[in-house]
Coordinates of C-alpha atoms in Angstrom, one line a residue:
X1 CA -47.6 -0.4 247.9
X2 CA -48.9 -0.1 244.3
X3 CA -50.3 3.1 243.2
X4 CA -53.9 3.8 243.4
X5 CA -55.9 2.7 240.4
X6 CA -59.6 1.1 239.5
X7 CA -60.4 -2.3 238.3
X8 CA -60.6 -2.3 233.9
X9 CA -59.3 0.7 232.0
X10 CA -56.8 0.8 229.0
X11 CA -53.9 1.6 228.4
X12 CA -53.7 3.8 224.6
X13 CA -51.1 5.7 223.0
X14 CA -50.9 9.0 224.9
X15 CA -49.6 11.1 222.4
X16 CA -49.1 13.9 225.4
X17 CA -45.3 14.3 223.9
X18 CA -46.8 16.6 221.3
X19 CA -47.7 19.8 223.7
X20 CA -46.9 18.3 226.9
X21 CA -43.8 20.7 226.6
X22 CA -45.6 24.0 225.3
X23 CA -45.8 26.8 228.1
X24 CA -49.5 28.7 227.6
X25 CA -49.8 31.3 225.2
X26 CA -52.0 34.0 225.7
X27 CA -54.4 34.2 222.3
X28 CA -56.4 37.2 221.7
X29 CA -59.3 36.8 219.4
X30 CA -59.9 38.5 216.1
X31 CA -63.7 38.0 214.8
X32 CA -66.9 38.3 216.6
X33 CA -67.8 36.5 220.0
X34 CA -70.6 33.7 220.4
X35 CA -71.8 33.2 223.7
X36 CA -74.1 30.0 223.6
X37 CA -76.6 30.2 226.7
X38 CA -76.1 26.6 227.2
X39 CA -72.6 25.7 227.6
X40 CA -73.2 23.3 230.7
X41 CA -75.3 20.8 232.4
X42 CA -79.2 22.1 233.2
X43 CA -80.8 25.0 231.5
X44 CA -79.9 27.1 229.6
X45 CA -79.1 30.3 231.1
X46 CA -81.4 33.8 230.2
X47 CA -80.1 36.4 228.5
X48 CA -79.9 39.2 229.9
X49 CA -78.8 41.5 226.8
X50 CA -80.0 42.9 223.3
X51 CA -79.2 43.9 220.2
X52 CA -77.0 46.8 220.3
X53 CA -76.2 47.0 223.8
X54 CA -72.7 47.6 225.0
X55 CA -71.0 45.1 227.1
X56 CA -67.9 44.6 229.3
X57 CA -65.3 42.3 229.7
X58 CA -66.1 40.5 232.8
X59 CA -70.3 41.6 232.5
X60 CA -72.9 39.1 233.1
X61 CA -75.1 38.2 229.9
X62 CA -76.4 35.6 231.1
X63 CA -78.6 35.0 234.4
X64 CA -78.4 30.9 235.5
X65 CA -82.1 30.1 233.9
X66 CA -82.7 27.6 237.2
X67 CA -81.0 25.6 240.6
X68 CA -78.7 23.6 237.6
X69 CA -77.8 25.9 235.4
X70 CA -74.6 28.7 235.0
X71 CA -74.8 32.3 234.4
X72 CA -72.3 33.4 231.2
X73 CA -70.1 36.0 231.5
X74 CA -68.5 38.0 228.2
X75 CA -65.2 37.5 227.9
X76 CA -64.4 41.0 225.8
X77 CA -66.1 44.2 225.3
X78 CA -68.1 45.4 222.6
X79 CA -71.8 45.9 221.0
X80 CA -74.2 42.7 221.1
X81 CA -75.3 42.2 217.3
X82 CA -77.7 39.6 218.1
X83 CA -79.4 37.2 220.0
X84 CA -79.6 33.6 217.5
X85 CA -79.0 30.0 216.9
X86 CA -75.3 29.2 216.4
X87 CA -73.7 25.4 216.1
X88 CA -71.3 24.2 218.9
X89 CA -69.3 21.3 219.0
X90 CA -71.7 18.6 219.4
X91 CA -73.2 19.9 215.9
X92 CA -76.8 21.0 217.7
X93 CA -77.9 24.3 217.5
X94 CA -77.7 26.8 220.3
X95 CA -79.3 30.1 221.4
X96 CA -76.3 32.7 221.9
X97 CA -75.1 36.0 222.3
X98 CA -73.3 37.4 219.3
X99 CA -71.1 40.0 220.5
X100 CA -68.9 42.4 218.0
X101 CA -65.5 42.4 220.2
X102 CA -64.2 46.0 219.5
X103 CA -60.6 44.9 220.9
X104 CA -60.3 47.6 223.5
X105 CA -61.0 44.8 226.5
X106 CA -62.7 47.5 228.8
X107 CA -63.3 45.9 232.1
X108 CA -66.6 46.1 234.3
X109 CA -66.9 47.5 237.4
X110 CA -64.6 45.7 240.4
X111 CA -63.1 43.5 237.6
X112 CA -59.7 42.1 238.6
X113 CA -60.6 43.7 242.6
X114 CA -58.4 41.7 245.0
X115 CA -60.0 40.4 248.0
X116 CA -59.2 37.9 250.9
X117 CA -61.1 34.5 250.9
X118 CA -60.7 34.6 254.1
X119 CA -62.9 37.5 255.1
X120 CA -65.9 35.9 253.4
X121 CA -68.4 33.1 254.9
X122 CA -69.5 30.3 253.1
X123 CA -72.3 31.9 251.4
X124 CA -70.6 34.5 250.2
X125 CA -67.9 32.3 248.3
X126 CA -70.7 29.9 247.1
X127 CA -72.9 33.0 245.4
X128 CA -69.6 34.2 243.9
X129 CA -68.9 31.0 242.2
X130 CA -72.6 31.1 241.1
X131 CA -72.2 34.8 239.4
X132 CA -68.5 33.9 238.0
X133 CA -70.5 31.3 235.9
X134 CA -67.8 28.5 236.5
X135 CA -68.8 24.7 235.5
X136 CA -66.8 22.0 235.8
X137 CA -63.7 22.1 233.2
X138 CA -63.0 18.6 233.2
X139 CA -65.7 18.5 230.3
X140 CA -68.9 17.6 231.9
X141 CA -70.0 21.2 232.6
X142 CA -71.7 20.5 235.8
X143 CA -72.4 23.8 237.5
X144 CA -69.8 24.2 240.5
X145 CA -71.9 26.3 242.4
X146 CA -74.3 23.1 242.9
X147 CA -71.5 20.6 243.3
X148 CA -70.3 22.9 246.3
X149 CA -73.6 22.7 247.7
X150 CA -74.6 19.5 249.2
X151 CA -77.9 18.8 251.2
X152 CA -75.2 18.1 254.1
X153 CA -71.8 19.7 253.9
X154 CA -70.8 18.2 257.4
X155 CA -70.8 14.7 255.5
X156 CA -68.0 16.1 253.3
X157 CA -65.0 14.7 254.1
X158 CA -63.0 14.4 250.5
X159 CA -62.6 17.3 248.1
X160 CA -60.3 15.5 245.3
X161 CA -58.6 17.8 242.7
X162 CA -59.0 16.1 239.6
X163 CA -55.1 16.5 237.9
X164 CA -55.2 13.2 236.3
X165 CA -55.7 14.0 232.6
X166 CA -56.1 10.4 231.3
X167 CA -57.5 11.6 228.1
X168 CA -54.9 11.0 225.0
X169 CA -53.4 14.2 223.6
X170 CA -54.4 17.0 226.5
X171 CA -51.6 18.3 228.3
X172 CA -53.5 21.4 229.5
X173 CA -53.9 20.7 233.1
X174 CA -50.5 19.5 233.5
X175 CA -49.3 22.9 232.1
X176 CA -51.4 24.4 234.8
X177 CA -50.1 22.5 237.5
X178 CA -46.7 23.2 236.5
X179 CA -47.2 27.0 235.4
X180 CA -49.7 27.8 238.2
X181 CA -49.7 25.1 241.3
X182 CA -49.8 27.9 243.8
X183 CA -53.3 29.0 242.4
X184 CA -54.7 25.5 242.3
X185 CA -53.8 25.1 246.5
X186 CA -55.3 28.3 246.9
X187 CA -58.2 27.3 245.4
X188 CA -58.2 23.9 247.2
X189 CA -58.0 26.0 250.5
X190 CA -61.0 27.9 249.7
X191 CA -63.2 24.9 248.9
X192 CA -62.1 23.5 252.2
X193 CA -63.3 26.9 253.9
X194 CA -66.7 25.5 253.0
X195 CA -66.4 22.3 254.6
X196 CA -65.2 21.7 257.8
X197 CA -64.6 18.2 258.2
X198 CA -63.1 17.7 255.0
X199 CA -59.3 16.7 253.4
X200 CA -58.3 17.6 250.1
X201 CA -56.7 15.4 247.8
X202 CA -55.1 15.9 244.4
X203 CA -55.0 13.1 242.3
X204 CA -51.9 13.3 239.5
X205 CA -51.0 10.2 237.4
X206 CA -47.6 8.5 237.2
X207 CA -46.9 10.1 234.0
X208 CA -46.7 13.6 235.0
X209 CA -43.6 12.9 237.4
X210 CA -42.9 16.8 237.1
X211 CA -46.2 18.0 238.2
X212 CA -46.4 15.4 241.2
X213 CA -42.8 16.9 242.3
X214 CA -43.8 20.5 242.0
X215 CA -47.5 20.0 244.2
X216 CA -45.7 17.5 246.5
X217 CA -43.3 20.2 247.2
X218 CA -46.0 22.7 248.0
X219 CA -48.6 20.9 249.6
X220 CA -45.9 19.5 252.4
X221 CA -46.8 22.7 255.2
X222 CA -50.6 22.3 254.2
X223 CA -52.0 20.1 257.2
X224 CA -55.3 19.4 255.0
X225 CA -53.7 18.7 251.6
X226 CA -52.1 15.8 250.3
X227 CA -51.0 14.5 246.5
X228 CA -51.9 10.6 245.4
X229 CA -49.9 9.5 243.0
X230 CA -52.3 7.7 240.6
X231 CA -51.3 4.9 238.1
X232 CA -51.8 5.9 234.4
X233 CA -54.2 4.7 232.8
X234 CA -57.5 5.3 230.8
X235 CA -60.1 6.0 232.2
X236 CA -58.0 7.2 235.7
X237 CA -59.7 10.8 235.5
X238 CA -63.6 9.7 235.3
X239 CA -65.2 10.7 238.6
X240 CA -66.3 7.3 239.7
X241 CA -62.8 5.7 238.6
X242 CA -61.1 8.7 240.1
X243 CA -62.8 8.3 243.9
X244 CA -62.3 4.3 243.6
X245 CA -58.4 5.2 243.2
X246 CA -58.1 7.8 246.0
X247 CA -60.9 6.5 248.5
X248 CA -62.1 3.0 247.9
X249 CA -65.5 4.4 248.0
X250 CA -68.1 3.1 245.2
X251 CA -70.7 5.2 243.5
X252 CA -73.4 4.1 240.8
X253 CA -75.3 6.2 238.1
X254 CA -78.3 7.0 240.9
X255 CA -75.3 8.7 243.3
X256 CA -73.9 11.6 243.6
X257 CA -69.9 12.0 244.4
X258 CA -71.5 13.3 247.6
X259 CA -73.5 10.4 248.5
X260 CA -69.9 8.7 249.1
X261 CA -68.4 12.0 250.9
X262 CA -66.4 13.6 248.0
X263 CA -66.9 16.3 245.8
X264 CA -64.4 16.0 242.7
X265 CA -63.4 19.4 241.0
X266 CA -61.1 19.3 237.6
X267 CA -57.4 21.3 238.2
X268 CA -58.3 24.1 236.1
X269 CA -62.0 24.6 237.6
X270 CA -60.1 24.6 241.4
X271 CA -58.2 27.8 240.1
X272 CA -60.8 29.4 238.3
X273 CA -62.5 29.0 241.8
X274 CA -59.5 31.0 243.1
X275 CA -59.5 33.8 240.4
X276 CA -63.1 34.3 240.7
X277 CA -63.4 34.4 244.7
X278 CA -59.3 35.9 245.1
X279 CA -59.8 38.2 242.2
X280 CA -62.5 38.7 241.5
X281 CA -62.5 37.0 238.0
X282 CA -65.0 35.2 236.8
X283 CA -64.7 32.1 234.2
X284 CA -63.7 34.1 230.8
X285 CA -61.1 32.4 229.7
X286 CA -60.5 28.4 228.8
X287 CA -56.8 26.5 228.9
X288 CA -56.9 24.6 225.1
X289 CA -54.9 21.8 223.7
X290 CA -54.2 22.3 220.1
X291 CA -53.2 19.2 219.1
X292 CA -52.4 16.0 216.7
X293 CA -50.3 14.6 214.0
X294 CA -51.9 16.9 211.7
X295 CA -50.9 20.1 213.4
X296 CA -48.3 22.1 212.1
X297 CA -47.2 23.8 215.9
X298 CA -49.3 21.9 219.0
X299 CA -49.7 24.2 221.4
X300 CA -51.3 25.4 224.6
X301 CA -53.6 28.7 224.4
X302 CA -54.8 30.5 226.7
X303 CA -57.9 31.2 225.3
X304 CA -60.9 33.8 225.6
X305 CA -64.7 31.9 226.0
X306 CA -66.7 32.9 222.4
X307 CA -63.2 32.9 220.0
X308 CA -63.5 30.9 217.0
X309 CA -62.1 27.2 216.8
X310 CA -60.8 28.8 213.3
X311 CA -58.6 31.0 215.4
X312 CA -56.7 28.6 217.5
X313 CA -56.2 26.5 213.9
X314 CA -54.4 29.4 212.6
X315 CA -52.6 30.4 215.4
X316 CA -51.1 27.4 215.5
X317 CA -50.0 26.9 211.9
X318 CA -52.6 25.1 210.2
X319 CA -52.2 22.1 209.4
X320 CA -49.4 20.2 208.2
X321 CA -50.6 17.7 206.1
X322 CA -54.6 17.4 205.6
X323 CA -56.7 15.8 208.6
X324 CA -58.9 12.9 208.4
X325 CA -60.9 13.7 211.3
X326 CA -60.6 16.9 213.8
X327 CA -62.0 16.8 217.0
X328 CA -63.1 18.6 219.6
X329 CA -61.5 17.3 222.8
X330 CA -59.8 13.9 223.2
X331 CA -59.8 11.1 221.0
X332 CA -61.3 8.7 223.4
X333 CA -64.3 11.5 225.0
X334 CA -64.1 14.1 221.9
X335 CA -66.8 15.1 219.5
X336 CA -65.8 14.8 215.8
X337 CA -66.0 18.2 213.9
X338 CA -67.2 18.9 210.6
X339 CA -67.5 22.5 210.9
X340 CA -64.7 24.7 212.8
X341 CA -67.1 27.8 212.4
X342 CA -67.8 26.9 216.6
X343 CA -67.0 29.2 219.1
X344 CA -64.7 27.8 222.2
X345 CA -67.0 27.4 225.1
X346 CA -66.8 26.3 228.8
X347 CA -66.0 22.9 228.1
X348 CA -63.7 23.2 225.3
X349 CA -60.3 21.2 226.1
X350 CA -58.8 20.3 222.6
X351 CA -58.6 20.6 219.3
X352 CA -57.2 17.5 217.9
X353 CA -56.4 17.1 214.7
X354 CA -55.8 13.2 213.1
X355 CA -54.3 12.7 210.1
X356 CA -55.8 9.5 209.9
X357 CA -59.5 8.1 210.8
X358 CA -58.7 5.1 212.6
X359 CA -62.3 4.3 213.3
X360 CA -63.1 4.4 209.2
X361 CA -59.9 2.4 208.8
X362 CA -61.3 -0.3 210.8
X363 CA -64.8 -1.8 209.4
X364 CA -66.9 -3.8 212.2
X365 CA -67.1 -7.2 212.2
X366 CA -69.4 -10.1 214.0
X367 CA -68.2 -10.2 217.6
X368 CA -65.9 -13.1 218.3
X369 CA -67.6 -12.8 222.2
X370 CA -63.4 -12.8 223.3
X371 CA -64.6 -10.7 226.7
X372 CA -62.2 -8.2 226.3
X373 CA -64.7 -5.8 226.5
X374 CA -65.9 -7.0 229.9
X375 CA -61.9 -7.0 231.1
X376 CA -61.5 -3.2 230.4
X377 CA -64.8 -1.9 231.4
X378 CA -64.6 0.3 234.5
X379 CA -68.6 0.2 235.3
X380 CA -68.5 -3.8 235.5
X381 CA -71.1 -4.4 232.9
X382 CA -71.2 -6.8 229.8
X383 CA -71.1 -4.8 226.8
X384 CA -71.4 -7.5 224.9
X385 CA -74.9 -8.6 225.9
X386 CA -75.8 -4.8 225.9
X387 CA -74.8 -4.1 222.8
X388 CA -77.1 -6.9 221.5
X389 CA -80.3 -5.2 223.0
X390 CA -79.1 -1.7 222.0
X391 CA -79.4 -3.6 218.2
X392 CA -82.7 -4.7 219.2
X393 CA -83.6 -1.6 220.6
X394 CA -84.6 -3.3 223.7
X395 CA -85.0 -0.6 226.4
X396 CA -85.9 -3.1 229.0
X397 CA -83.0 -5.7 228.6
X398 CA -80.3 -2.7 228.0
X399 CA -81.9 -1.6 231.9
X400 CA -81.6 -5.0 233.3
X401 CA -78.2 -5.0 232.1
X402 CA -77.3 -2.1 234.2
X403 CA -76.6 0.0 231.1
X404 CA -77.6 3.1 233.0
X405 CA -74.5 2.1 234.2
X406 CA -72.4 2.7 231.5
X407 CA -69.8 6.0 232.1
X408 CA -68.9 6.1 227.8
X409 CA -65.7 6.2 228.2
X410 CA -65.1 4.1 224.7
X411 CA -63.3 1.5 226.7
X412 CA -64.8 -1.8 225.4
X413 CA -64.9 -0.3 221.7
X414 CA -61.4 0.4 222.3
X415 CA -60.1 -3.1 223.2
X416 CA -62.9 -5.0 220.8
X417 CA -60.7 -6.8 218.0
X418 CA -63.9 -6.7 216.1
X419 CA -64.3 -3.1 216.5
X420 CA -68.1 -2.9 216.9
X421 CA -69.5 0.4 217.5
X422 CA -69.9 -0.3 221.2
X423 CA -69.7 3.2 222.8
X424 CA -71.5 5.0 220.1
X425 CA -74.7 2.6 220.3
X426 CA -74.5 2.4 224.5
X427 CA -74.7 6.5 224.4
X428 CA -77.6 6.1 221.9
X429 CA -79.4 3.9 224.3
X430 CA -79.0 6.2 227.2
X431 CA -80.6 8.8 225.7
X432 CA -83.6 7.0 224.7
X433 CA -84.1 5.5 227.8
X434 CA -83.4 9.1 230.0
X435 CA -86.1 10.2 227.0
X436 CA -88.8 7.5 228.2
X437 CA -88.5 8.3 231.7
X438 CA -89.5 11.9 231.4
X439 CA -92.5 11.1 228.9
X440 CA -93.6 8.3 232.1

């Protein structure tokens, strides 16, 4: 029997050889500590601080500012200097909390507290992930405190643990399931506290031979658990590819993971579940990939939410020979930098750093309509024909062709020999047409 897979997907240079073999390093931060408000899907969260107030590692800043939305937590302690518009990765503009880290990492009240998950109902663990502020970690953002709340949990039958890490470069999750795998079943156990008629499966590709061995090993006296090896291949670890592979169950853009009986959590969001219900932790810290040809030491940090991408740059080395193009994230899913004045947020996997700009290498030509684009795409749309109306600007056509469809997982501008912008001008089109629905 083959191992489980999706129809379409790519196969790229993984690059995961780099850092794949780099235990975590703990990395303190050195300069001041932004907090942007918004550092998930939904709104942004409400501050619940000033200028010049004194804050705690562990202290809530932030209150969730509605149903979707994630409260923030500060990460060290220290005086707030202000409240004001700082640039993340995406290169927009963001309210946050500045906060002057005075290194002495003084811990709130019940910080670190053990507890047993066991002792608390379902509301209880569902209102502590809320107030831990944890989203999902596989880069989305999606506030887990919603994804664990589904208009009927007794329809619940699949909680997948996400360990696939299909994007090029990352190696962070694998370093997690092979540095802390007891943490991640822990975790897995307390999401299935909340739903009784569920399984759990964790989903680890082919390529990670090591971390399949280690969970297999520990999973084997869990009745509920089991580990499904996945084949490697971009994009394995998107949500809809991800539940095709371990369920055979098919969701569209209009569904949720629920609406087909699964809820899908990333590896490193499942044990900051744990820390934050077991420990009484909540999400202060991110696992990041530093990264790339262009890196002098790739490396894994474990990193504090607000520190400066700057910071991880020199902590590993700089930069051995001058980059083309740094990103934050993956190659295929990343946002290109300009500035590395950005603090690390929620959803900070990677720095990558490419000593070459293979996209600039490459100027787009007229499509040779070869197909390839329809072969690799996971959603089963024509990118080709879409990519026509997105030139035209033709919001009605791009709908027809079930571009709402479309995941943007760079796929079809991957495999096009003529190297058209596909991806780029598909996410373009998405947020026009999301934009004319809310003004209907």
């Amino acid at each position: 029997m083959g191992l489980a897979t999706f129809k379409g997907g790519i196969h790229t240079y993984e690059g995961k050889e780099l850092s794949e073999n780099k235990p975590v390093q703990v990395l303190q931060p050195k300069g001041e500590m932004v907090f942007p408000l918004s550092q998930h899907i939904g709104a942004p969260a409400k501050p619940l601080v000033a200028a010049g107030d004194q804050v705690l590692v562990g202290q809530k800043i932030g209150e969730a500012g509605g149903f979707i939305s994630a409260c923030v937590i500060s990460s060290v302690s220290g005086t707030v200097k202000t409240i004001e518009p700082r640039m993340v990765a995406n290169g927009s503009m963001v309210m946050s909390i500045i906060v002057d880290n005075d290194g002495k990492y003084q811990e709130s009240e019940g910080f670190g507290k053990q507890r047993d998950p066991k002792s608390l109902s379902k509301e209880e663990i569902r209102d502590i992930v809320k107030e831990s502020g944890i989203v999902g970690l596989g880069g989305a953002g999606f506030p887990t405190h919603v994804k664990l709340t589904p208009k009927d949990e007794t329809k619940i039958d699949t909680i997948i643990v996400n360990g696939a890490e299909c994007e090029p470069y990352l190696t962070s999750d694998y370093r997690m399931m092979l540095e802390e795998p007891e943490s991640i079943i822990k975790g897995l156990n307390i999401i299935l506290q909340l739903f009784d008629n569920a399984k759990g499966v964790i989903g680890i590709e082919d390529n990670k031979p090591e971390a399949i061995k280690v969970m297999t090993e520990l999973v084997k006296d869990e009745p509920r658990i089991t580990v499904c090896p996945l084949k490697t291949k971009y994009p394995q670890g998107g949500e809809r590819a991800l539940i095709y592979a371990v369920t055979g169950r098919k969701i569209n853009s209009s569904m949720l993971p629920a609406d087909a009986g699964c809820i899908v959590d990333n590896v490193d969001t499942v044990i900051s579940i744990y820390n934050a219900v077991a420990n009484s932790t909540p999400l202060i810290r991110r696992i990041v990939t530093v990264t790339g040809d262009a890196i002098a030491n790739p490396q894994n940090y474990n990193v504090r939410t607000g520190t400066n991408y700057a910071e991880l740059l020199e902590a590993s080395g700089g930069f051995k020979t001058e980059p083309e193009k740094v990103i934050s994230g993956g190659p295929m899913m990343g946002q290109a930098l300009f500035n590395m004045n950005i603090p690390v947020t929620k959803t900070s996997s990677a720095l990558t750093c490419m000593s070459k700009d293979e996209v600039a290498l490459n100027a787009p030509t007229a499509c040779i309509r070869c197909g390839r684009c329809v072969n690799v795409c996971p959603s089963r749309v024509v990118p080709q024909m879409m990519m026509q109306a997105a030139m035209r600007s033709d919001i009605d056509t791009f709908v027809k062709l079930d571009g709402m469809e479309c995941c943007e997982c760079g796929c079809c501008a991957y495999a096009c020999p003529a190297k058209l912008p596909l991806t780029q001008a598909f996410k373009e089109m998405r947020k026009t047409v999301i934009a004319s629905r809310k003004k209907a």
